[in-house]
Short mmCIF file of C-alpha atoms in Angstrom, two decimals:
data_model
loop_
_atom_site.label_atom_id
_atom_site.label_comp_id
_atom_site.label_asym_id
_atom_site.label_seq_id
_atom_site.Cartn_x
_atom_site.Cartn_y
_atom_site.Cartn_z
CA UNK B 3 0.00 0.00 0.00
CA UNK B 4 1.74 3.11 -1.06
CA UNK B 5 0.91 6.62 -1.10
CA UNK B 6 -0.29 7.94 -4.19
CA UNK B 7 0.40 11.59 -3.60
CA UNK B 8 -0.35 14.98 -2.10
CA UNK B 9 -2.20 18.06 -2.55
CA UNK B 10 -0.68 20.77 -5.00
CA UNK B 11 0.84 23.35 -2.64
CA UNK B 12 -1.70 26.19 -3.58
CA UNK B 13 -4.37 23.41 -2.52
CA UNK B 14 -8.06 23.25 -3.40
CA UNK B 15 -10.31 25.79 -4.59
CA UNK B 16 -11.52 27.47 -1.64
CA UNK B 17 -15.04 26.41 -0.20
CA UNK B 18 -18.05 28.22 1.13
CA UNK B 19 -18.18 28.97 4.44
CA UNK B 20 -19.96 26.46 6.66
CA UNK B 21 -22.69 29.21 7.65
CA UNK B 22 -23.22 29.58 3.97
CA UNK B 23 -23.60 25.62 2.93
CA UNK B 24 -26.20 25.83 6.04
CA UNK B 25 -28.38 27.12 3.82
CA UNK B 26 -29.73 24.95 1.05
CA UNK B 27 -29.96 27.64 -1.85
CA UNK B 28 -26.51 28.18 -1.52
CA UNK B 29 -25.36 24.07 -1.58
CA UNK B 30 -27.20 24.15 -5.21
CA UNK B 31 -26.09 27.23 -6.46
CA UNK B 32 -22.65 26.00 -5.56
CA UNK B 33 -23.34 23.05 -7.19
CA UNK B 34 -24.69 24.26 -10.17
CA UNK B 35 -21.21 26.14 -10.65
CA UNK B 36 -19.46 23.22 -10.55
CA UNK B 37 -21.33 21.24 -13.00
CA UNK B 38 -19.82 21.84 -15.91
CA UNK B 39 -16.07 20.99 -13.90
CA UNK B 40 -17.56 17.38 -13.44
CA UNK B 41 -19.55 16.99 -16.51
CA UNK B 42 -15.96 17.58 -18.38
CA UNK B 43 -14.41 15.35 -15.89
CA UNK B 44 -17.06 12.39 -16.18
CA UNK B 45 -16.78 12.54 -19.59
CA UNK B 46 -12.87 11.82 -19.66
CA UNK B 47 -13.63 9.33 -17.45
CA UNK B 48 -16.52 7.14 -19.30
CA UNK B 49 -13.91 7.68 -22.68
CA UNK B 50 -11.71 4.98 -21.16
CA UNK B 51 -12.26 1.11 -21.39
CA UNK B 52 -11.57 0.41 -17.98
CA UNK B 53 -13.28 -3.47 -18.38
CA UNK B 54 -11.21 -5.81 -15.72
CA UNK B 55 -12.51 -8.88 -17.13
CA UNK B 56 -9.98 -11.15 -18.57
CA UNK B 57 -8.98 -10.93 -21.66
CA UNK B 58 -9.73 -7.09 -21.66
CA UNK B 59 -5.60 -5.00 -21.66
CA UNK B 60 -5.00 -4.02 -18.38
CA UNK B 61 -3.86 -0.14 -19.59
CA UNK B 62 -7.03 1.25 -19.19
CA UNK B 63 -7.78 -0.19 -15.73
CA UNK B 64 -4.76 1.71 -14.80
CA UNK B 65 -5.42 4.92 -16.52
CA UNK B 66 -9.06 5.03 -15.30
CA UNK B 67 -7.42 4.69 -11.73
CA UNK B 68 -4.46 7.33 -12.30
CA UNK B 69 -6.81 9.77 -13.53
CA UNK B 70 -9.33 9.61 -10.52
CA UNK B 71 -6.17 10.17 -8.53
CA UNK B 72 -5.30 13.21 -9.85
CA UNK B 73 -8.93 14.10 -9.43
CA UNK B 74 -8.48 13.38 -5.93
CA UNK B 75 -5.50 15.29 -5.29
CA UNK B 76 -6.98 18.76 -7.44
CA UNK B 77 -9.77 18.40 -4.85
CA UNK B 78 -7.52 18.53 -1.66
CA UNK B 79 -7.63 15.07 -0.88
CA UNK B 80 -4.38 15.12 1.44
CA UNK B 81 -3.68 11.42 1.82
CA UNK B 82 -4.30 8.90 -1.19
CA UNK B 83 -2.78 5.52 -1.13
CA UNK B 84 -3.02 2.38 -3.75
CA UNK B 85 -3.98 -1.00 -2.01
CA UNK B 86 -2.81 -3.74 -4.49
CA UNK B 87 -4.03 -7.18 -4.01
CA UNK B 88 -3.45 -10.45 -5.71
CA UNK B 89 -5.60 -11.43 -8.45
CA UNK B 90 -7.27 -7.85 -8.97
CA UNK B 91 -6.86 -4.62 -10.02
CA UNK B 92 -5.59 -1.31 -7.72
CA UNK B 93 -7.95 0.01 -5.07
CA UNK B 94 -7.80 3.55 -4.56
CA UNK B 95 -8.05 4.13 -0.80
CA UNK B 96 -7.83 7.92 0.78
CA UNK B 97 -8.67 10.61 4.00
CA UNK B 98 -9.45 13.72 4.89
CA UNK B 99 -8.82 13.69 8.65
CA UNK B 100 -11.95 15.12 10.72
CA UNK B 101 -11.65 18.76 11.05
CA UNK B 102 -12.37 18.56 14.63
CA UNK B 103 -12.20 15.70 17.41
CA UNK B 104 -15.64 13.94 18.04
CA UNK B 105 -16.68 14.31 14.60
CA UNK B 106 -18.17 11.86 12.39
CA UNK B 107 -16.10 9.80 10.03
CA UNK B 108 -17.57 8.73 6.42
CA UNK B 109 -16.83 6.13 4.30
CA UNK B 110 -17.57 6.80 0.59
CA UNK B 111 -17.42 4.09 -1.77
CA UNK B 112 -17.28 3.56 -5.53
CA UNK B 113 -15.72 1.52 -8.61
CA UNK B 114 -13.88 3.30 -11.61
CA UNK B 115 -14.36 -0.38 -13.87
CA UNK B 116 -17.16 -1.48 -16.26
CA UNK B 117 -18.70 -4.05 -17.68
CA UNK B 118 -17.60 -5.14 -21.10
CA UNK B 119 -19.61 -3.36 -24.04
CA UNK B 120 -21.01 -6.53 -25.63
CA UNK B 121 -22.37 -6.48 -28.91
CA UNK B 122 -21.36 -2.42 -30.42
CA UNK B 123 -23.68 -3.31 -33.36
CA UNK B 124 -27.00 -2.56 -30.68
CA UNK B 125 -25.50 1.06 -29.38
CA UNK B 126 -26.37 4.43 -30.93
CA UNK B 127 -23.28 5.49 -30.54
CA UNK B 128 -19.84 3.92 -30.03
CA UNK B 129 -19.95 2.74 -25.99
CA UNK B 130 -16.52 4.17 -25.37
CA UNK B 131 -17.19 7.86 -26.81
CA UNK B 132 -19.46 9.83 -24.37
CA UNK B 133 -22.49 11.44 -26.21
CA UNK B 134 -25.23 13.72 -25.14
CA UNK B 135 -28.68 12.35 -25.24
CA UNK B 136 -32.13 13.48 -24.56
CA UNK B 137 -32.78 15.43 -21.68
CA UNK B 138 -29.86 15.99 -20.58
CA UNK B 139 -27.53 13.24 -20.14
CA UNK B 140 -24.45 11.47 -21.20
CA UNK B 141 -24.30 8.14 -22.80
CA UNK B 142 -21.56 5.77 -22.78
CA UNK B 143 -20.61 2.27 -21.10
CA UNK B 144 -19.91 2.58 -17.22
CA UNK B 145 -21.10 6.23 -16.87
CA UNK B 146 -23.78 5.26 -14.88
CA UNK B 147 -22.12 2.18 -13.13
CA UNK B 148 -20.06 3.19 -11.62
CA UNK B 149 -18.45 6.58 -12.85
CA UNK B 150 -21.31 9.04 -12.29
CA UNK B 151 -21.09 8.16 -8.11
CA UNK B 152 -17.05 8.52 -8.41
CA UNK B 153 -17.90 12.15 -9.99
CA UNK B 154 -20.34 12.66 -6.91
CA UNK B 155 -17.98 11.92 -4.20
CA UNK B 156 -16.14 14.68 -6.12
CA UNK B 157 -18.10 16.70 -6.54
CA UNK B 158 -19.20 16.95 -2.81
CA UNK B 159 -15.15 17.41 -2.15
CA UNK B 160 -14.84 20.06 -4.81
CA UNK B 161 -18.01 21.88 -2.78
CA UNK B 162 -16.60 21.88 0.68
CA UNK B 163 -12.84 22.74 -1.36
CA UNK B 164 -11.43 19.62 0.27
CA UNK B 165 -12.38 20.39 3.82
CA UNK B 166 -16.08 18.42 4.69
CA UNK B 167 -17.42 18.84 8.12
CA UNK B 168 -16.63 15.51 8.50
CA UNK B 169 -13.86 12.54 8.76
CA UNK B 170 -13.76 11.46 4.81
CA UNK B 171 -12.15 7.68 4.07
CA UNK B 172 -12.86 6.97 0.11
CA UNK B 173 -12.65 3.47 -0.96
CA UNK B 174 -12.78 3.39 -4.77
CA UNK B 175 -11.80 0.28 -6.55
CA UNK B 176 -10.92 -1.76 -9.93
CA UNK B 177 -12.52 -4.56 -10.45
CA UNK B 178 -15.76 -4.81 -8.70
CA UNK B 179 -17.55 -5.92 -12.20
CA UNK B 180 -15.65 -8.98 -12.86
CA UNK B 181 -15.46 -10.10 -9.24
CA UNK B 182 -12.50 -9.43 -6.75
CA UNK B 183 -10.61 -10.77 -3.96
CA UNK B 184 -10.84 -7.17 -2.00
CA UNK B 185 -14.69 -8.20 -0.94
CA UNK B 186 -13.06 -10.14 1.82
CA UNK B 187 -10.19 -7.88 2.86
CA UNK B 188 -12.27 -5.11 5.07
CA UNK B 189 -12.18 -7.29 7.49
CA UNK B 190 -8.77 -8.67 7.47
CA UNK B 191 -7.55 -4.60 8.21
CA UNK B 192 -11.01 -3.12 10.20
CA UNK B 193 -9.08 0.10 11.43
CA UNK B 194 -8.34 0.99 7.83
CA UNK B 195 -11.98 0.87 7.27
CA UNK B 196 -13.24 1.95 10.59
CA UNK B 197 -16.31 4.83 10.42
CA UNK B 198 -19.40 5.98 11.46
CA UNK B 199 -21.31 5.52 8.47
CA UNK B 200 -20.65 4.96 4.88
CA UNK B 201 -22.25 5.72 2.10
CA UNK B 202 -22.05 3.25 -1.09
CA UNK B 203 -22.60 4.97 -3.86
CA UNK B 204 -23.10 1.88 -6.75
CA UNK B 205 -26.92 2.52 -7.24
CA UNK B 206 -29.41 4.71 -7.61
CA UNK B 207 -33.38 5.88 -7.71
CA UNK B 208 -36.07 3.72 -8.64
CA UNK B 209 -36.89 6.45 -11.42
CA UNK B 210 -35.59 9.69 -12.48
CA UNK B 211 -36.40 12.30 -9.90
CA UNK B 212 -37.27 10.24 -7.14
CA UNK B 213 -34.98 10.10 -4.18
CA UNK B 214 -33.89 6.68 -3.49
CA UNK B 215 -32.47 4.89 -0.34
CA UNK B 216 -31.93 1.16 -0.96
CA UNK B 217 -32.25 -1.03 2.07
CA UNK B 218 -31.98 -4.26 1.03
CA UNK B 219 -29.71 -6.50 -1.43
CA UNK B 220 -30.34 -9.95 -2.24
CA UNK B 221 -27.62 -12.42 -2.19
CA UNK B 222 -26.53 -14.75 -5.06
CA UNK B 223 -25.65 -17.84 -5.38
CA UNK B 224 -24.93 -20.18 -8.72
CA UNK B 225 -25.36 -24.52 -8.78
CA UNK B 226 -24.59 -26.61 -11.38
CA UNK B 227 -26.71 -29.63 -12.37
CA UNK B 228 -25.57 -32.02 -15.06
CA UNK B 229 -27.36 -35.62 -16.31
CA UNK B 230 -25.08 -38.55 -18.11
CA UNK B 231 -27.48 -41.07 -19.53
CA UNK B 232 -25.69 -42.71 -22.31
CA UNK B 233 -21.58 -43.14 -23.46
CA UNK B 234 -22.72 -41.54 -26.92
CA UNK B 235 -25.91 -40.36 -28.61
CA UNK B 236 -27.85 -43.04 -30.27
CA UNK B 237 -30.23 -42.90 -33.16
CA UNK B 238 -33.56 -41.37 -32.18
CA UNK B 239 -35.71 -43.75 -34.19
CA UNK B 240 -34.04 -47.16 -33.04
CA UNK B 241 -33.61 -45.66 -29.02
CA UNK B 242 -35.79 -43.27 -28.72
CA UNK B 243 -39.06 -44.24 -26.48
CA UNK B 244 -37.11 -46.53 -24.03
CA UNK B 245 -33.14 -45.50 -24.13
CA UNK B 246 -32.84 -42.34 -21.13
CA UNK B 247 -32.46 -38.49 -23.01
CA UNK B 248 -30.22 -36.77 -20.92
CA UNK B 249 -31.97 -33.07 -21.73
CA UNK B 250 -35.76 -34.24 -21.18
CA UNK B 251 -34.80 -35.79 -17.87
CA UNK B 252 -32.63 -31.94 -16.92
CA UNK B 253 -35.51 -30.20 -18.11
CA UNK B 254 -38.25 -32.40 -16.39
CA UNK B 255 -36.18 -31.60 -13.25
CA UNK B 256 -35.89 -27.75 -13.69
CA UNK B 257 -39.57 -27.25 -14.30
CA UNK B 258 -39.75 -28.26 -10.89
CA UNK B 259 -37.96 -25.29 -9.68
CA UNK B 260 -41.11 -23.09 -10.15
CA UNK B 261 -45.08 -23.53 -9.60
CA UNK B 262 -47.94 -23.72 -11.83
CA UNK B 263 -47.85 -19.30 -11.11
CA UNK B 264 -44.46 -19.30 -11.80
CA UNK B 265 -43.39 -18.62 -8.06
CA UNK B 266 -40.44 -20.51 -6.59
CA UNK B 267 -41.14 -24.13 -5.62
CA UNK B 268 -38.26 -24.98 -3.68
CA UNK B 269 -38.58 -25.18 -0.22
CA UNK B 270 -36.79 -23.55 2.65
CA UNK B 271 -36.28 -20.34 0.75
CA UNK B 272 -36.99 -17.07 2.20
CA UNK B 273 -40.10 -14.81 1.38
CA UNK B 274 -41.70 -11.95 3.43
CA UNK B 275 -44.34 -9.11 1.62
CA UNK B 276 -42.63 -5.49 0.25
CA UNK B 277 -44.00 -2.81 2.04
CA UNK B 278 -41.70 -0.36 0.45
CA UNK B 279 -41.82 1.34 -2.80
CA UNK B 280 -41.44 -0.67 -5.82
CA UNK B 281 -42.08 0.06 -9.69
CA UNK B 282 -45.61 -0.30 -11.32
CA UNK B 283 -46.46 -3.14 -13.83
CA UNK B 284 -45.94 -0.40 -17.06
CA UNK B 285 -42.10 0.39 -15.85
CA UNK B 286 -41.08 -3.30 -15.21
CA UNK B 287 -42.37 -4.32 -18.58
CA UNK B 288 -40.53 -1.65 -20.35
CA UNK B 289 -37.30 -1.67 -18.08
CA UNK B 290 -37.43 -5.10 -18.74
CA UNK B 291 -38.37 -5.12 -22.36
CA UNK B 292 -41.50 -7.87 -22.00
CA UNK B 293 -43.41 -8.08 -25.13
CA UNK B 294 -46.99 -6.96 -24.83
CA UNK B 295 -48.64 -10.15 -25.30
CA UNK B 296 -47.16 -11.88 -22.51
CA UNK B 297 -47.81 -12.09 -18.75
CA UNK B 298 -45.41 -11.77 -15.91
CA UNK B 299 -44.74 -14.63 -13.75
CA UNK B 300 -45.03 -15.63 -10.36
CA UNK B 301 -47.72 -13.57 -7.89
CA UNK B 302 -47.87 -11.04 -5.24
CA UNK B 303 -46.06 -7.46 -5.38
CA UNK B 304 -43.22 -6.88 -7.75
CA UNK B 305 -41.48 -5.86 -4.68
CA UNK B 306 -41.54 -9.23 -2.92
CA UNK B 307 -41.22 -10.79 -6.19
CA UNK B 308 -37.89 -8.72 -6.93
CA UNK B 309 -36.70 -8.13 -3.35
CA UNK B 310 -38.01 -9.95 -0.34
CA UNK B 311 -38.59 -13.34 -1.74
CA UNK B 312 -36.49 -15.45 -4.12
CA UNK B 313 -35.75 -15.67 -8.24
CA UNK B 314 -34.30 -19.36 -9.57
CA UNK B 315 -32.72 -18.53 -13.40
CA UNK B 316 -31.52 -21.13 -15.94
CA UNK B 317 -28.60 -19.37 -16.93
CA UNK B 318 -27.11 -21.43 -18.95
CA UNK B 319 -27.56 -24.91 -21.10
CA UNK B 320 -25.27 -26.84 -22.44
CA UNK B 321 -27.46 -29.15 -24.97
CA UNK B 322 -27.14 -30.10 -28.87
CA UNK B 323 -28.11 -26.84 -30.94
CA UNK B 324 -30.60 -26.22 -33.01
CA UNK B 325 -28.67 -25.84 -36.23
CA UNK B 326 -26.64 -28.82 -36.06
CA UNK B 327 -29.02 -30.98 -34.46
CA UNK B 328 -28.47 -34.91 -34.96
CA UNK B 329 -31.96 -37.40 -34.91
CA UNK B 330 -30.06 -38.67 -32.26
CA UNK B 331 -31.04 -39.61 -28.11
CA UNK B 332 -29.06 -36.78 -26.03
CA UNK B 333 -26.86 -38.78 -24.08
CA UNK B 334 -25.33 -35.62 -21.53
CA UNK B 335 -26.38 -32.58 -20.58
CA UNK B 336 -25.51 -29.59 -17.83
CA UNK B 337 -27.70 -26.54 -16.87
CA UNK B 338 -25.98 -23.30 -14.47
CA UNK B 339 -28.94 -22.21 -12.38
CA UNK B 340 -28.64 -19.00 -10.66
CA UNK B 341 -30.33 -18.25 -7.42
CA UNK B 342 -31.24 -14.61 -5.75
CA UNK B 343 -32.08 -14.90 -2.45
CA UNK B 344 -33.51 -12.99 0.72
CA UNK B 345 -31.13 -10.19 2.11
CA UNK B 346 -31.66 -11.81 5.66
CA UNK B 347 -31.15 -15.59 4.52
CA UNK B 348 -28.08 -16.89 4.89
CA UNK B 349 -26.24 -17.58 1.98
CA UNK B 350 -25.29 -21.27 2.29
CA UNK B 351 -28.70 -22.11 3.93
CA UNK B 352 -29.99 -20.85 0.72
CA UNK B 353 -27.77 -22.90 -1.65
CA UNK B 354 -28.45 -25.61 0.21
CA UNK B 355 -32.12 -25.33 -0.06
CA UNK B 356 -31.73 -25.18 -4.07
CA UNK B 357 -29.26 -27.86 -4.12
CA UNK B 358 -30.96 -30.43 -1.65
CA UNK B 359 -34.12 -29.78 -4.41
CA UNK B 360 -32.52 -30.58 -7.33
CA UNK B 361 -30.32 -33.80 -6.01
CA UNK B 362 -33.90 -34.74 -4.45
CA UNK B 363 -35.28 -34.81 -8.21
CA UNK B 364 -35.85 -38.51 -10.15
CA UNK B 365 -36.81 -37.91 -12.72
CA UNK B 366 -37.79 -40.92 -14.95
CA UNK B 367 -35.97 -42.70 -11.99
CA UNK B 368 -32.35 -41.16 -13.28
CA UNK B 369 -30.66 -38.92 -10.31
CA UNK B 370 -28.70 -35.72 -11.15
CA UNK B 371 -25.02 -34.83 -10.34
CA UNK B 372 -25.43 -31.09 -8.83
CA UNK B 373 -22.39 -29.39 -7.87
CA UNK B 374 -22.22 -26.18 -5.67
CA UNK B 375 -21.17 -23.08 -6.78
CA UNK B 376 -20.00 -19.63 -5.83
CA UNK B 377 -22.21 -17.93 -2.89
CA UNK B 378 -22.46 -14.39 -2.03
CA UNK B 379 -24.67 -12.79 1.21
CA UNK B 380 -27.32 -10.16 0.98
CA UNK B 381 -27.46 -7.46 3.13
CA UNK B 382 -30.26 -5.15 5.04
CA UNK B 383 -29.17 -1.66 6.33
CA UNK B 384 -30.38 -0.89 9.42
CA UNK B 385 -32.57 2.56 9.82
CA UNK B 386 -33.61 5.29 11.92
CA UNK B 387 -30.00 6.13 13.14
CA UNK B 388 -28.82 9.44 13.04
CA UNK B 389 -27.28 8.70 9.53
CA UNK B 390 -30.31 7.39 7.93
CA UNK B 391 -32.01 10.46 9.45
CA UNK B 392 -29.89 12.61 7.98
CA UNK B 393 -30.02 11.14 4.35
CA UNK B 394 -34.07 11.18 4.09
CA UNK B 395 -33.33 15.31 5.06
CA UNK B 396 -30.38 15.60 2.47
CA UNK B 397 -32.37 13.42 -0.49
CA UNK B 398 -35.74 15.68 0.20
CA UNK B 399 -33.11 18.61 0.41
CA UNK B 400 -31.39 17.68 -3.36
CA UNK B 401 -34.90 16.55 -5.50
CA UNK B 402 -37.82 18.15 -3.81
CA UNK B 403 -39.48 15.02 -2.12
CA UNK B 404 -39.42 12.56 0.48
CA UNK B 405 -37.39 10.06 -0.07
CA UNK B 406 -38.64 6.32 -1.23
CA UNK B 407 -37.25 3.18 -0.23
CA UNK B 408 -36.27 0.08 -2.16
CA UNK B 409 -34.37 -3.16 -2.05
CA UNK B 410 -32.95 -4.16 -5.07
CA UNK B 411 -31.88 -8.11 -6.59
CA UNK B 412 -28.61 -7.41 -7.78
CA UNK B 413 -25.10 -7.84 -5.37
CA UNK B 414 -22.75 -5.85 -4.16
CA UNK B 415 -20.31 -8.46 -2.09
CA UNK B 416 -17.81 -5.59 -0.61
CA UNK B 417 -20.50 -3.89 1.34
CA UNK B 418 -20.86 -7.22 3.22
CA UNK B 419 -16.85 -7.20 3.84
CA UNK B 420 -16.96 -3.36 4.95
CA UNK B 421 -20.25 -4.22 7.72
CA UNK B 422 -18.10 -6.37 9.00
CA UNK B 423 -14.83 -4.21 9.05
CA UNK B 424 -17.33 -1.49 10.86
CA UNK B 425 -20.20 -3.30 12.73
CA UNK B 426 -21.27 -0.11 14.37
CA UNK B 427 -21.74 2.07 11.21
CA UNK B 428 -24.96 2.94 9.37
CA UNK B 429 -24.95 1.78 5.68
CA UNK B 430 -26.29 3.91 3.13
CA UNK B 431 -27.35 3.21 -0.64
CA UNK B 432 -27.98 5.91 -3.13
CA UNK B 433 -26.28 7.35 -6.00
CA UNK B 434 -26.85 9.18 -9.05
CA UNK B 435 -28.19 6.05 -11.49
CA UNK B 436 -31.61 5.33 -11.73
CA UNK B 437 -33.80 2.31 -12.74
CA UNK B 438 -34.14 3.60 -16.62
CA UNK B 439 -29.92 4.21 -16.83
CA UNK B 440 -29.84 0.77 -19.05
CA UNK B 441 -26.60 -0.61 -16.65
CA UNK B 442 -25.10 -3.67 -17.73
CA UNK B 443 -27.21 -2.98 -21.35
CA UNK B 444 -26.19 -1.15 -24.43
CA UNK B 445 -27.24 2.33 -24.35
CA UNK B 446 -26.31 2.98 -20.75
CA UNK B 447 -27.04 6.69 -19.90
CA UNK B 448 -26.82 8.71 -16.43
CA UNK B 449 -28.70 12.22 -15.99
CA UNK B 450 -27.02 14.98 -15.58
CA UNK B 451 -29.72 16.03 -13.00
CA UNK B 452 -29.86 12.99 -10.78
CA UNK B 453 -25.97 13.60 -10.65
CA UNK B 454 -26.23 16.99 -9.85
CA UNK B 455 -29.09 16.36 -7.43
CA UNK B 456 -26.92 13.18 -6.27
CA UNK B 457 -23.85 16.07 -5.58
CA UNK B 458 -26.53 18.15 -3.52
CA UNK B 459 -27.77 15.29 -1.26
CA UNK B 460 -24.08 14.02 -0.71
CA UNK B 461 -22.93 17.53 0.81
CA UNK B 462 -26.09 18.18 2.52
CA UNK B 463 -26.07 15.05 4.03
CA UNK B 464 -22.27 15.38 5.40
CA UNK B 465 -23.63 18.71 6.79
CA UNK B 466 -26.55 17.21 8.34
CA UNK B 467 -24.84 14.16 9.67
CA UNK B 468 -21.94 16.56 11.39
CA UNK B 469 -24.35 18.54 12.98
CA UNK B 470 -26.08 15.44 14.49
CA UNK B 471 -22.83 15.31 16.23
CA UNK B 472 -22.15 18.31 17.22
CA UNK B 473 -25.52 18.37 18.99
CA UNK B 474 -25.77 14.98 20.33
CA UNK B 475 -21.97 15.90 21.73
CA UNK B 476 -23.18 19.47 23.31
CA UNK B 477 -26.31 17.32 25.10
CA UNK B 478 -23.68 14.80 26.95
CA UNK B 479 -21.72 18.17 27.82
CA UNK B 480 -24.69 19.49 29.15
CA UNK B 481 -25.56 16.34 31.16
#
């Protein structure tokens, strides 16, 4: 771990005063100023193919990190330092000490990788070049996820010229796409990571202009099932009727996996209702591009069907294709079958569950080899602590309205490693990409506004959050 540099001697540009950034018309006039600053500097960002996935060249990783600290440093970060792990790419790791003792320290966290481009002939314009679309926005691979929140921390720093009212520890890293070994090291170094709350910053709102706190992830977890019937395929006509096929017996035992609604059918597997705020029937069939004709599956809320209860997927067959078919019994074949699962269910209790199904299936009398895969916990953020107080004040602050409050089914392992590093801080989810930013698709696209607004409700809540402490401190004075 070595330090990646200091401030320039004539420092940071110099901030409001704190009475000033007290008042909300002045944190978004001040960040309105700065907007075009990190619109330029989100731009040079999303130009570079930072992909981590093998097979990608490892030059962009490194430039994408190099650049953010430089970033770092123009904004008066005084202490940056690269953590370099085996098997994954540089972690960017850097404080602003707390201005005063008995203030609050923040964790801010981010990721400067994307996810490959995939096919270039579905974008409208090349993934890598940053483009202006439609009201007001950028388009371009990874400036949503995750290089629109990495602006924001920025941005907040670039507001308060370096000096926050609060502690600042940013943890940006490299390869949080692909998969890296750094989900486990939090808690291998906890005073490194050590805080009062942090806020990860790898998500967004539900919808444009709604303020979003997520509380909830699911966790993940992947089994293999795979059926030998025969040494080689055998002619369909002479065979077929009596000799086993090795894809109707895997498919006979994955229709089990669901009910005649379509909800999951394996027992043991977590499901409670979704009282919070979840997307109507209209938005999930665009978001998710379902054609007209056809019906959802499974029942109850979208929210518990998303969130709170679980989702089996057949990710992947392995099975003769279609073009090159032979009239011929299928004598082997293997289906990946990816499980999301409660936030509060523990992760191997779940697999288990899925994989004590599957290896319970006979079908035709024939048993199935099912191997175990990789595993990943949820997580659910506790609220009504003085940091989740003062985000619901700095998200109403930033877009206009009470907050909403989500869980969502995709994973984000490190936050699991960094609870445990700090068991006493508040988690926070929210960031500047929304549910319509097309992540992981082609076309991906952040607002301008939601990262604006996202800039707004990070410095107010710092504000808020330090004067929580400063109060709470002055009432145990008192007493």
């Amino acid at each position: 771990m070595e330090p990646e540099g200091r401030t320039s001697p004539e420092g940071p540009e110099t901030p409001e005063s704190a009475e000033t950034l007290e008042r909300p018309e002045t944190l978004v006039s001040r960040a309105d100023a700065l907007m075009e600053g990190l619109r330029a500097d989100l731009e040079r960002l999303a130009a570079i193919p930072s992909v981590a996935f093998p097979g990608f060249p490892p030059e962009p990783v490194l430039e994408a990190h190099d650049l953010i600290v430089s970033l770092l440093r123009e904004a008066g970060v005084p202490a940056i330092e690269r953590i370099d792990l085996p098997g994954t790419a540089p972690v960017i790791y850097a404080e602003i000490p707390p201005p005063e003792p008995g203030a609050p320290t923040v964790l801010l966290y981010g990721h400067y990788d994307v996810q490959p481009a995939g096919d270039e002939a579905l974008w409208l314009s090349p993934p890598f070049r940053p483009t202006p679309v439609p009201g007001g926005g950028l388009r371009a691979r990874g400036v949503a996820d995750d290089k629109a929140n990495v602006i924001a921390h920025l941005g907040m720093l670039r507001l308060y010229g370096g000096r926050p009212p609060v502690g600042i520890k940013l943890v940006i890293e490299g390869q949080e796409e692909y998969g890296s070994p750094f989900d486990d090291h939090p808690p291998s170094d906890p005073g490194r990571f050590a805080c009062d709350a942090m806020v990860i910053a790898d998500l967004g709102n539900l919808r444009p202009g709604t303020p979003t706190l997520t509380t909830g992830l699911r966790g993940t977890c992947e089994v293999l099932v795979e059926v030998r019937t025969l040494a080689e395929p055998r002619h369909s006509g002479a065979f077929g009727g009596a000799a086993p096929d090795a894809l109707l017996v895997l498919l006979r035992a994955l229709s089990t996996l669901h009910d005649a609604g379509g909800d999951v059918a394996v027992p043991g597997l977590r499901r409670d209702p979704w009282d919070g705020t979840t997307h109507t029937e209209e938005e999930f069939r665009d978001l998710a591009s379902v054609q007209d004709h056809l019906p959802l599956i499974g029942t109850g809320s979208l929210g518990e069907r998303l969130w709170s209860g679980p989702a089996v997927t057949v990710i992947g067959l392995d099975a003769p294709g279609v073009d090159h078919a032979a009239s011929a019994v299928v004598p082997y074949a293997r289906a990946k079958v990816n499980l999301r699962f409660h936030p509060l269910q523990d992760p191997y209790e779940a697999r288990a569950a899925l994989v004590d199904h599957l290896r319970a299936q006979r079908p035709f009398g024939i048993p199935l080899t099912v191997a175990p895969g990789d595993t990943g916990p949820g997580f659910e953020a506790r609220t009504g602590g003085p940091a989740y107080r003062a985000a619901l004040t700095a998200l109403k602050e930033a877009w206009g309205t009470e907050a909403s409050f989500v869980a969502t089914g995709g994973s984000i392992p490190l936050v699991n490693g960094l609870a445990q590093a700090a068991p006493d801080a508040e988690v926070l989810l929210f960031g500047a990409q929304d549910g319509m930013c097309n992540l992981h698709a082609p076309n991906e696209r952040v607002l301008l506004s939601e990262l604006r607004n996202t800039v707004v409700a990070m410095a107010a809540f710092v504000r808020e959050y330090a004067a929580d402490f400063a109060a709470a401190r002055a009432a145990r004075n008192l007493g």
